[in-house]
Coordinates of C-alpha atoms in Angstrom, one line a residue:
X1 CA 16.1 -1.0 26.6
X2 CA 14.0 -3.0 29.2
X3 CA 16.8 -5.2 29.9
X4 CA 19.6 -2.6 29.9
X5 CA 17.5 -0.8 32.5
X6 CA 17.3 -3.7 34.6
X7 CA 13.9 -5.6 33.4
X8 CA 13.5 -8.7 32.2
X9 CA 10.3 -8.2 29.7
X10 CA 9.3 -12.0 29.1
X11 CA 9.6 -12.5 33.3
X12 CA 7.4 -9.8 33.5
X13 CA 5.0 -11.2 31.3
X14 CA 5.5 -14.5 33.0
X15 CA 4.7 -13.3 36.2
X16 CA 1.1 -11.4 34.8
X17 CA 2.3 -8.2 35.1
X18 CA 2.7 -7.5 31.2
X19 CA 0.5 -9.2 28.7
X20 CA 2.6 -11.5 26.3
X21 CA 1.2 -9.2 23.5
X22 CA 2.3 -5.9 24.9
X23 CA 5.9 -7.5 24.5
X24 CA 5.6 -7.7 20.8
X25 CA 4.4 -4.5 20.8
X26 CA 6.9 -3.3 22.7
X27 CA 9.8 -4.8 20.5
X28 CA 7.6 -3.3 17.6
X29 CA 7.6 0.2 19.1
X30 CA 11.4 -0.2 19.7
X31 CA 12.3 -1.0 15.9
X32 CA 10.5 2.1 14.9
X33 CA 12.6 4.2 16.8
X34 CA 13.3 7.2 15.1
X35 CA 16.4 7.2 17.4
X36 CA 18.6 4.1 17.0
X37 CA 21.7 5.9 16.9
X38 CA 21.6 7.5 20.3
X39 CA 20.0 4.5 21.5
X40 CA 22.6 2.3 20.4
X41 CA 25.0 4.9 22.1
X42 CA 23.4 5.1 25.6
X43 CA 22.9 1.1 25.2
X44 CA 26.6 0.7 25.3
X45 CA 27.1 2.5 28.4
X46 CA 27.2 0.4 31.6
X47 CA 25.3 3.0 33.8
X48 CA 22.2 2.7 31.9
X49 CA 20.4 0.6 34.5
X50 CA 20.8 3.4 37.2
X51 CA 18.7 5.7 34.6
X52 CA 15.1 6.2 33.3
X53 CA 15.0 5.2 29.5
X54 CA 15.6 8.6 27.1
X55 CA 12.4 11.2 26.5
X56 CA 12.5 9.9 23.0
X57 CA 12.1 6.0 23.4
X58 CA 8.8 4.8 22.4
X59 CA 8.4 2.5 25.9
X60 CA 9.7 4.5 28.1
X61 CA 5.8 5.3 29.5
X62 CA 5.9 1.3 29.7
X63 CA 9.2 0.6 31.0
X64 CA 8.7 3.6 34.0
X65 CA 5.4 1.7 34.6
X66 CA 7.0 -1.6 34.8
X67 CA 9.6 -0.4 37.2
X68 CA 7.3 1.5 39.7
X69 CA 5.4 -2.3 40.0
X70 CA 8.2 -3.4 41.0
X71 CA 9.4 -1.1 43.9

């Protein structure tokens, strides 16, 4: 999802803005989704990086953060 909407996780990380253990967590979080269908669905789309990931993805609070940093 971060990629699809545009980030590049491990850059971020890189770069100090993400600790290299919040990525891991943040894969972690994604394989628990309870929403992989749908997820898989919107993935496929090619206007998902003009949108805000779904109200049910577990980094979306993360991936909004990451994304106002970098305005």
């Amino acid at each position: 999802m971060g990629t699809a909407t545009g980030l590049d996780l491990q850059q971020q990380a890189i770069d100090g803005a993400l600790a290299l253990d919040e990525v891991s967590e943040a894969v972690l979080r994604c394989t628990k989704c309870a929403h992989p269908g749908q997820c898989g669905k919107l993935l496929a789309t090619d206007s998902i990086a003009s949108i805000s990931p779904p109200d049910y993805c577990r980094n979306r609070d993360l991936l909004d953060y990451l994304h106002e940093q970098t305005i």
